[in-house]
Amino acid sequence: MPTTIAALAADPSPLTRTITVDGTGLTVRALLPTDEIALVAFLAGLSATSRRFWHGDTPDAEAAADWIEVIGRHDKLRLVAVDGTDLAGVVDLSLSLPEGFEITRYAGHGIHLDPERTARFGPCVADAWQGRGLADALIAPAWDAIRLLGRDVVVLFGGVHTDNARARRFYRRHGFVEVGDIDMWRRL
Ligand SMILES: CC(C)(COP(=O)(O)OP(=O)(O)OC[C@H]1O[C@@H](n2cnc3c(N)ncnc32)[C@H](O)[C@@H]1OP(=O)(O)O)[C@@H](O)C(=O)NCCC(=O)NCCS
């Protein structure tokens, strides 16, 4: 039986592991209620480019408070890579496919996304950590989480900007294929 987001909030231990990136040991685990200050700092520290590609316009404190508030509820699961007291990277996962977003865009590409099988995936690495292999190292924990939740199709959460060349290379390297200007997907 697949697990649930609520069950993983009650016991996040199946998501926790240690990774080594560029010689530094990091912990990958679920976002916890105690992470709010670190999450605000992570968001506030993003460069304008990283923010444009990933975060959008929601004020940092508001976004962080919302992420903490919804832990274990609804459709979202956030993984974080922790370096000491800092967040080095975040993986935003969602199990929902609201009308007007991915499910509608993929239908436009001739693809029916099965809401029972699909997860949305959106990674972001702190600027100081980019280009060092952190996103690569977050792939296995992210796929494990998605499989634990019983999903086997991954689509990019919000798509990828056409000018986000680094992210596109990263996604292709991990088996994603383009299905539209901003959409890429893969099966696990
Ligand atoms: C896209 C993003 C998640 C990739 O993260 P990353 O950690 O830099 O990605 P990778 O781990 O794959 O490393 C990227 C580069 O580092 C290089 N690299 C250096 N050392 C490495 C190592 N030890 N292991 C793996 N790659 C390494 C890779 O070759 C790769 O080079 P390339 O960009 O020329 O292809 C990150 O750049 C990011 O967060 N960007 C801003 C937000 C964003 O765009 N999010 C995606 C929204 S769709």
PDB file of C-alpha atoms and ligand atoms in Angstrom:
ATOM      1  CA  MET A   1       0.000   0.000   0.000  1.00  0.00           C
ATOM      2  CA  PRO A   2       1.343   3.462  -0.832  1.00  0.00           C
ATOM      3  CA  THR A   3       1.865   5.802   2.082  1.00  0.00           C
ATOM      4  CA  THR A   4       0.195   9.212   2.399  1.00  0.00           C
ATOM      5  CA  ILE A   5       1.393  12.768   2.901  1.00  0.00           C
ATOM      6  CA  ALA A   6      -0.278  12.800   6.325  1.00  0.00           C
ATOM      7  CA  ALA A   7       1.482   9.561   7.324  1.00  0.00           C
ATOM      8  CA  LEU A   8       4.853  10.976   6.221  1.00  0.00           C
ATOM      9  CA  ALA A   9       4.228  14.122   8.290  1.00  0.00           C
ATOM     10  CA  ALA A  10       3.501  11.957  11.339  1.00  0.00           C
ATOM     11  CA  ASP A  11       6.626   9.863  10.697  1.00  0.00           C
ATOM     12  CA  PRO A  12       9.011  11.509   8.218  1.00  0.00           C
ATOM     13  CA  SER A  13      11.820   9.009   8.930  1.00  0.00           C
ATOM     14  CA  PRO A  14      11.368   7.061   5.634  1.00  0.00           C
ATOM     15  CA  LEU A  15      12.409  10.242   3.804  1.00  0.00           C
ATOM     16  CA  THR A  16      15.579  10.965   5.780  1.00  0.00           C
ATOM     17  CA  ARG A  17      19.052  10.200   4.495  1.00  0.00           C
ATOM     18  CA  THR A  18      22.574  11.582   4.311  1.00  0.00           C
ATOM     19  CA  ILE A  19      24.188  12.693   1.055  1.00  0.00           C
ATOM     20  CA  THR A  20      27.666  13.973   0.269  1.00  0.00           C
ATOM     21  CA  VAL A  21      27.898  16.824  -2.235  1.00  0.00           C
ATOM     22  CA  ASP A  22      31.171  18.445  -3.230  1.00  0.00           C
ATOM     23  CA  GLY A  23      32.794  16.978  -0.117  1.00  0.00           C
ATOM     24  CA  THR A  24      30.126  18.185   2.319  1.00  0.00           C
ATOM     25  CA  GLY A  25      27.707  15.931   4.176  1.00  0.00           C
ATOM     26  CA  LEU A  26      24.087  17.094   4.040  1.00  0.00           C
ATOM     27  CA  THR A  27      20.882  15.679   5.483  1.00  0.00           C
ATOM     28  CA  VAL A  28      17.909  15.267   3.169  1.00  0.00           C
ATOM     29  CA  ARG A  29      14.593  15.103   4.990  1.00  0.00           C
ATOM     30  CA  ALA A  30      11.032  16.364   4.953  1.00  0.00           C
ATOM     31  CA  LEU A  31      10.412  20.038   5.720  1.00  0.00           C
ATOM     32  CA  LEU A  32       9.564  20.315   9.434  1.00  0.00           C
ATOM     33  CA  PRO A  33       7.550  22.936  11.363  1.00  0.00           C
ATOM     34  CA  THR A  34      10.810  24.082  13.000  1.00  0.00           C
ATOM     35  CA  ASP A  35      12.268  25.041   9.584  1.00  0.00           C
ATOM     36  CA  GLU A  36      10.345  28.299   9.145  1.00  0.00           C
ATOM     37  CA  ILE A  37      13.239  30.692   9.872  1.00  0.00           C
ATOM     38  CA  ALA A  38      15.649  28.687   7.714  1.00  0.00           C
ATOM     39  CA  LEU A  39      13.086  28.569   4.911  1.00  0.00           C
ATOM     40  CA  VAL A  40      12.587  32.349   4.988  1.00  0.00           C
ATOM     41  CA  ALA A  41      16.389  32.753   4.841  1.00  0.00           C
ATOM     42  CA  PHE A  42      16.627  30.300   1.924  1.00  0.00           C
ATOM     43  CA  LEU A  43      13.967  32.156  -0.056  1.00  0.00           C
ATOM     44  CA  ALA A  44      15.375  35.585   0.821  1.00  0.00           C
ATOM     45  CA  GLY A  45      18.844  34.464  -0.270  1.00  0.00           C
ATOM     46  CA  LEU A  46      17.819  33.430  -3.784  1.00  0.00           C
ATOM     47  CA  SER A  47      19.230  35.533  -6.603  1.00  0.00           C
ATOM     48  CA  ALA A  48      16.805  37.378  -8.860  1.00  0.00           C
ATOM     49  CA  THR A  49      17.386  34.731 -11.542  1.00  0.00           C
ATOM     50  CA  SER A  50      16.743  31.740  -9.294  1.00  0.00           C
ATOM     51  CA  ARG A  51      13.673  33.480  -7.906  1.00  0.00           C
ATOM     52  CA  ARG A  52      12.299  34.177 -11.369  1.00  0.00           C
ATOM     53  CA  PHE A  53      12.794  30.539 -12.377  1.00  0.00           C
ATOM     54  CA  TRP A  54      11.307  29.009  -9.250  1.00  0.00           C
ATOM     55  CA  HIS A  55       9.755  31.087  -6.503  1.00  0.00           C
ATOM     56  CA  GLY A  56       7.438  33.624  -8.053  1.00  0.00           C
ATOM     57  CA  ASP A  57       6.198  36.782  -6.355  1.00  0.00           C
ATOM     58  CA  THR A  58       4.839  35.616  -2.989  1.00  0.00           C
ATOM     59  CA  PRO A  59       6.701  37.431  -0.162  1.00  0.00           C
ATOM     60  CA  ASP A  60       9.245  35.109   1.488  1.00  0.00           C
ATOM     61  CA  ALA A  61       7.759  35.137   4.994  1.00  0.00           C
ATOM     62  CA  GLU A  62       4.262  34.515   3.637  1.00  0.00           C
ATOM     63  CA  ALA A  63       5.414  31.654   1.404  1.00  0.00           C
ATOM     64  CA  ALA A  64       7.398  30.039   4.227  1.00  0.00           C
ATOM     65  CA  ALA A  65       4.504  30.332   6.697  1.00  0.00           C
ATOM     66  CA  ASP A  66       2.177  28.738   4.144  1.00  0.00           C
ATOM     67  CA  TRP A  67       4.578  25.867   3.465  1.00  0.00           C
ATOM     68  CA  ILE A  68       4.860  25.161   7.194  1.00  0.00           C
ATOM     69  CA  GLU A  69       1.103  25.478   7.705  1.00  0.00           C
ATOM     70  CA  VAL A  70       0.290  22.845   5.054  1.00  0.00           C
ATOM     71  CA  ILE A  71       2.798  20.204   6.232  1.00  0.00           C
ATOM     72  CA  GLY A  72       0.943  16.891   6.273  1.00  0.00           C
ATOM     73  CA  ARG A  73      -2.193  18.345   4.705  1.00  0.00           C
ATOM     74  CA  HIS A  74      -3.511  18.582   1.202  1.00  0.00           C
ATOM     75  CA  ASP A  75      -1.238  17.666  -1.679  1.00  0.00           C
ATOM     76  CA  LYS A  76       2.238  19.070  -0.884  1.00  0.00           C
ATOM     77  CA  LEU A  77       5.407  17.378   0.309  1.00  0.00           C
ATOM     78  CA  ARG A  78       8.598  19.396   0.591  1.00  0.00           C
ATOM     79  CA  LEU A  79      12.041  17.842   0.945  1.00  0.00           C
ATOM     80  CA  VAL A  80      14.961  19.923   2.131  1.00  0.00           C
ATOM     81  CA  ALA A  81      18.732  19.440   1.998  1.00  0.00           C
ATOM     82  CA  VAL A  82      20.166  20.739   5.267  1.00  0.00           C
ATOM     83  CA  ASP A  83      23.707  22.066   5.671  1.00  0.00           C
ATOM     84  CA  GLY A  84      24.199  22.771   9.381  1.00  0.00           C
ATOM     85  CA  THR A  85      21.369  25.179  10.174  1.00  0.00           C
ATOM     86  CA  ASP A  86      20.943  26.320   6.547  1.00  0.00           C
ATOM     87  CA  LEU A  87      18.783  24.938   3.779  1.00  0.00           C
ATOM     88  CA  ALA A  88      20.936  24.259   0.713  1.00  0.00           C
ATOM     89  CA  GLY A  89      18.116  23.049  -1.512  1.00  0.00           C
ATOM     90  CA  VAL A  90      14.408  22.365  -1.597  1.00  0.00           C
ATOM     91  CA  VAL A  91      12.298  19.931  -3.614  1.00  0.00           C
ATOM     92  CA  ASP A  92       8.673  20.908  -3.985  1.00  0.00           C
ATOM     93  CA  LEU A  93       6.398  17.914  -4.661  1.00  0.00           C
ATOM     94  CA  SER A  94       2.655  17.942  -5.215  1.00  0.00           C
ATOM     95  CA  LEU A  95       0.175  15.141  -5.733  1.00  0.00           C
ATOM     96  CA  SER A  96      -2.628  17.315  -7.087  1.00  0.00           C
ATOM     97  CA  LEU A  97      -3.386  18.299 -10.680  1.00  0.00           C
ATOM     98  CA  PRO A  98      -5.658  21.349 -10.512  1.00  0.00           C
ATOM     99  CA  GLU A  99      -7.576  22.268 -13.648  1.00  0.00           C
ATOM    100  CA  GLY A 100      -5.970  25.057 -15.620  1.00  0.00           C
ATOM    101  CA  PHE A 101      -2.422  23.989 -14.843  1.00  0.00           C
ATOM    102  CA  GLU A 102      -0.396  20.853 -15.757  1.00  0.00           C
ATOM    103  CA  ILE A 103      -3.364  18.591 -16.482  1.00  0.00           C
ATOM    104  CA  THR A 104      -4.818  21.176 -18.849  1.00  0.00           C
ATOM    105  CA  ARG A 105      -1.496  21.970 -20.549  1.00  0.00           C
ATOM    106  CA  TYR A 106      -0.689  18.269 -21.047  1.00  0.00           C
ATOM    107  CA  ALA A 107      -4.153  17.674 -22.485  1.00  0.00           C
ATOM    108  CA  GLY A 108      -3.229  20.394 -24.978  1.00  0.00           C
ATOM    109  CA  HIS A 109      -0.153  18.296 -25.840  1.00  0.00           C
ATOM    110  CA  GLY A 110      -2.404  15.242 -26.378  1.00  0.00           C
ATOM    111  CA  ILE A 111      -1.381  13.619 -23.064  1.00  0.00           C
ATOM    112  CA  HIS A 112      -3.875  12.572 -20.404  1.00  0.00           C
ATOM    113  CA  LEU A 113      -2.218  12.803 -16.991  1.00  0.00           C
ATOM    114  CA  ASP A 114      -3.624  10.258 -14.555  1.00  0.00           C
ATOM    115  CA  PRO A 115      -4.208  12.125 -11.256  1.00  0.00           C
ATOM    116  CA  GLU A 116      -3.679   8.863  -9.330  1.00  0.00           C
ATOM    117  CA  ARG A 117      -0.242   8.265 -10.850  1.00  0.00           C
ATOM    118  CA  THR A 118       1.245  11.730 -11.354  1.00  0.00           C
ATOM    119  CA  ALA A 119       3.446  13.850  -9.094  1.00  0.00           C
ATOM    120  CA  ARG A 120       4.577  17.413  -9.761  1.00  0.00           C
ATOM    121  CA  PHE A 121       8.270  18.119  -9.121  1.00  0.00           C
ATOM    122  CA  GLY A 122      10.014  21.469  -8.626  1.00  0.00           C
ATOM    123  CA  PRO A 123      13.602  21.620  -7.325  1.00  0.00           C
ATOM    124  CA  CYS A 124      15.541  24.699  -6.234  1.00  0.00           C
ATOM    125  CA  VAL A 125      19.134  24.863  -5.063  1.00  0.00           C
ATOM    126  CA  ALA A 126      20.580  27.854  -3.162  1.00  0.00           C
ATOM    127  CA  ASP A 127      22.781  29.897  -5.478  1.00  0.00           C
ATOM    128  CA  ALA A 128      25.938  29.077  -3.510  1.00  0.00           C
ATOM    129  CA  TRP A 129      25.239  25.378  -4.069  1.00  0.00           C
ATOM    130  CA  GLN A 130      24.376  25.468  -7.768  1.00  0.00           C
ATOM    131  CA  GLY A 131      26.717  23.696 -10.180  1.00  0.00           C
ATOM    132  CA  ARG A 132      28.101  21.397  -7.475  1.00  0.00           C
ATOM    133  CA  GLY A 133      25.897  18.345  -7.928  1.00  0.00           C
ATOM    134  CA  LEU A 134      23.287  18.991  -5.249  1.00  0.00           C
ATOM    135  CA  ALA A 135      20.283  18.732  -7.557  1.00  0.00           C
ATOM    136  CA  ASP A 136      21.707  15.478  -8.924  1.00  0.00           C
ATOM    137  CA  ALA A 137      21.953  14.155  -5.370  1.00  0.00           C
ATOM    138  CA  LEU A 138      18.354  15.157  -4.630  1.00  0.00           C
ATOM    139  CA  ILE A 139      16.955  13.057  -7.449  1.00  0.00           C
ATOM    140  CA  ALA A 140      17.105   9.676  -5.687  1.00  0.00           C
ATOM    141  CA  PRO A 141      15.421  10.939  -2.480  1.00  0.00           C
ATOM    142  CA  ALA A 142      12.753  12.694  -4.565  1.00  0.00           C
ATOM    143  CA  TRP A 143      11.999   9.604  -6.674  1.00  0.00           C
ATOM    144  CA  ASP A 144      11.908   7.454  -3.518  1.00  0.00           C
ATOM    145  CA  ALA A 145       9.362   9.840  -1.963  1.00  0.00           C
ATOM    146  CA  ILE A 146       7.244   9.831  -5.112  1.00  0.00           C
ATOM    147  CA  ARG A 147       7.319   6.018  -5.265  1.00  0.00           C
ATOM    148  CA  LEU A 148       6.440   5.758  -1.564  1.00  0.00           C
ATOM    149  CA  LEU A 149       3.367   7.843  -2.367  1.00  0.00           C
ATOM    150  CA  GLY A 150       2.421   5.376  -5.113  1.00  0.00           C
ATOM    151  CA  ARG A 151       3.152   7.648  -8.088  1.00  0.00           C
ATOM    152  CA  ASP A 152       5.191   6.788 -11.171  1.00  0.00           C
ATOM    153  CA  VAL A 153       4.801   9.753 -13.519  1.00  0.00           C
ATOM    154  CA  VAL A 154       6.683  12.999 -12.832  1.00  0.00           C
ATOM    155  CA  VAL A 155       5.887  16.344 -14.464  1.00  0.00           C
ATOM    156  CA  LEU A 156       7.603  19.651 -13.868  1.00  0.00           C
ATOM    157  CA  PHE A 157       5.668  21.751 -11.369  1.00  0.00           C
ATOM    158  CA  GLY A 158       4.752  24.906 -13.285  1.00  0.00           C
ATOM    159  CA  GLY A 159       6.910  23.825 -16.229  1.00  0.00           C
ATOM    160  CA  VAL A 160      10.388  25.193 -16.962  1.00  0.00           C
ATOM    161  CA  HIS A 161      11.187  28.580 -18.463  1.00  0.00           C
ATOM    162  CA  THR A 162      12.376  28.389 -22.067  1.00  0.00           C
ATOM    163  CA  ASP A 163      15.549  30.307 -21.093  1.00  0.00           C
ATOM    164  CA  ASN A 164      16.376  28.120 -18.058  1.00  0.00           C
ATOM    165  CA  ALA A 165      19.104  26.226 -19.890  1.00  0.00           C
ATOM    166  CA  ARG A 166      20.772  24.786 -16.791  1.00  0.00           C
ATOM    167  CA  ALA A 167      17.517  23.326 -15.483  1.00  0.00           C
ATOM    168  CA  ARG A 168      16.664  21.894 -18.899  1.00  0.00           C
ATOM    169  CA  ARG A 169      20.066  20.170 -19.088  1.00  0.00           C
ATOM    170  CA  PHE A 170      19.531  18.842 -15.584  1.00  0.00           C
ATOM    171  CA  TYR A 171      16.065  17.466 -16.403  1.00  0.00           C
ATOM    172  CA  ARG A 172      17.244  15.862 -19.668  1.00  0.00           C
ATOM    173  CA  ARG A 173      20.138  14.254 -17.829  1.00  0.00           C
ATOM    174  CA  HIS A 174      17.563  12.673 -15.518  1.00  0.00           C
ATOM    175  CA  GLY A 175      15.339  11.267 -18.234  1.00  0.00           C
ATOM    176  CA  PHE A 176      12.803  14.040 -18.759  1.00  0.00           C
ATOM    177  CA  VAL A 177      11.604  14.713 -22.276  1.00  0.00           C
ATOM    178  CA  GLU A 178      10.040  17.881 -23.644  1.00  0.00           C
ATOM    179  CA  VAL A 179       6.364  17.685 -24.507  1.00  0.00           C
ATOM    180  CA  GLY A 180       5.731  21.391 -25.065  1.00  0.00           C
ATOM    181  CA  ASP A 181       7.482  24.752 -24.788  1.00  0.00           C
ATOM    182  CA  ILE A 182       7.635  24.620 -20.988  1.00  0.00           C
ATOM    183  CA  ASP A 183       6.578  21.067 -20.163  1.00  0.00           C
ATOM    184  CA  MET A 184       8.848  18.079 -19.557  1.00  0.00           C
ATOM    185  CA  TRP A 185       7.924  14.743 -18.028  1.00  0.00           C
ATOM    186  CA  ARG A 186       9.204  11.259 -17.329  1.00  0.00           C
ATOM    187  CA  ARG A 187       8.040   7.924 -16.001  1.00  0.00           C
ATOM    188  CA  LEU A 188       9.848   6.447 -13.012  1.00  0.00           C
TER     189      LEU A 188
HETATM  190  C1  LIG B   1      18.200  23.881 -11.969  1.00  0.00           C
HETATM  191  C2  LIG B   1      18.892  23.572 -10.650  1.00  0.00           C
HETATM  192  C3  LIG B   1      17.895  22.904  -9.697  1.00  0.00           C
HETATM  193  C4  LIG B   1      20.055  22.631 -10.902  1.00  0.00           C
HETATM  194  O1  LIG B   1      20.743  22.471  -9.670  1.00  0.00           O
HETATM  195  P1  LIG B   1      22.299  22.161  -9.594  1.00  0.00           P
HETATM  196  O2  LIG B   1      22.594  21.626  -8.247  1.00  0.00           O
HETATM  197  O3  LIG B   1      23.046  23.350 -10.032  1.00  0.00           O
HETATM  198  O4  LIG B   1      22.341  21.019 -10.681  1.00  0.00           O
HETATM  199  P2  LIG B   1      23.318  19.821 -10.858  1.00  0.00           P
HETATM  200  O5  LIG B   1      23.566  19.156  -9.573  1.00  0.00           O
HETATM  201  O6  LIG B   1      22.748  18.974 -11.914  1.00  0.00           O
HETATM  202  O7  LIG B   1      24.621  20.511 -11.344  1.00  0.00           O
HETATM  203  C5  LIG B   1      24.589  21.386 -12.418  1.00  0.00           C
HETATM  204  C6  LIG B   1      25.965  21.548 -13.026  1.00  0.00           C
HETATM  205  O8  LIG B   1      26.988  21.308 -12.091  1.00  0.00           O
HETATM  206  C7  LIG B   1      27.937  20.427 -12.651  1.00  0.00           C
HETATM  207  N1  LIG B   1      28.597  19.692 -11.580  1.00  0.00           N
HETATM  208  C8  LIG B   1      29.692  20.136 -10.971  1.00  0.00           C
HETATM  209  N2  LIG B   1      30.068  19.240 -10.055  1.00  0.00           N
HETATM  210  C9  LIG B   1      29.192  18.238 -10.063  1.00  0.00           C
HETATM  211  C10 LIG B   1      29.063  17.015  -9.344  1.00  0.00           C
HETATM  212  N3  LIG B   1      29.952  16.649  -8.415  1.00  0.00           N
HETATM  213  N4  LIG B   1      28.016  16.210  -9.616  1.00  0.00           N
HETATM  214  C11 LIG B   1      27.118  16.539 -10.555  1.00  0.00           C
HETATM  215  N5  LIG B   1      27.202  17.696 -11.271  1.00  0.00           N
HETATM  216  C12 LIG B   1      28.230  18.536 -11.026  1.00  0.00           C
HETATM  217  C13 LIG B   1      27.111  19.588 -13.597  1.00  0.00           C
HETATM  218  O9  LIG B   1      27.935  19.036 -14.609  1.00  0.00           O
HETATM  219  C14 LIG B   1      26.148  20.587 -14.157  1.00  0.00           C
HETATM  220  O10 LIG B   1      26.726  21.334 -15.186  1.00  0.00           O
HETATM  221  P3  LIG B   1      25.828  22.071 -16.296  1.00  0.00           P
HETATM  222  O11 LIG B   1      24.906  23.037 -15.591  1.00  0.00           O
HETATM  223  O12 LIG B   1      26.840  22.753 -17.141  1.00  0.00           O
HETATM  224  O13 LIG B   1      25.055  21.001 -17.007  1.00  0.00           O
HETATM  225  C15 LIG B   1      19.499  24.838 -10.005  1.00  0.00           C
HETATM  226  O14 LIG B   1      20.343  25.451 -10.922  1.00  0.00           O
HETATM  227  C16 LIG B   1      18.467  25.819  -9.482  1.00  0.00           C
HETATM  228  O15 LIG B   1      17.937  25.647  -8.411  1.00  0.00           O
HETATM  229  N6  LIG B   1      18.183  26.890 -10.257  1.00  0.00           N
HETATM  230  C17 LIG B   1      17.276  27.953  -9.829  1.00  0.00           C
HETATM  231  C18 LIG B   1      15.864  27.480  -9.665  1.00  0.00           C
HETATM  232  C19 LIG B   1      15.397  26.675 -10.841  1.00  0.00           C
HETATM  233  O16 LIG B   1      15.646  27.016 -11.985  1.00  0.00           O
HETATM  234  N7  LIG B   1      14.661  25.601 -10.549  1.00  0.00           N
HETATM  235  C20 LIG B   1      14.056  24.780 -11.574  1.00  0.00           C
HETATM  236  C21 LIG B   1      12.724  25.351 -11.931  1.00  0.00           C
HETATM  237  S1  LIG B   1      12.013  24.516 -13.329  1.00  0.00           S
END
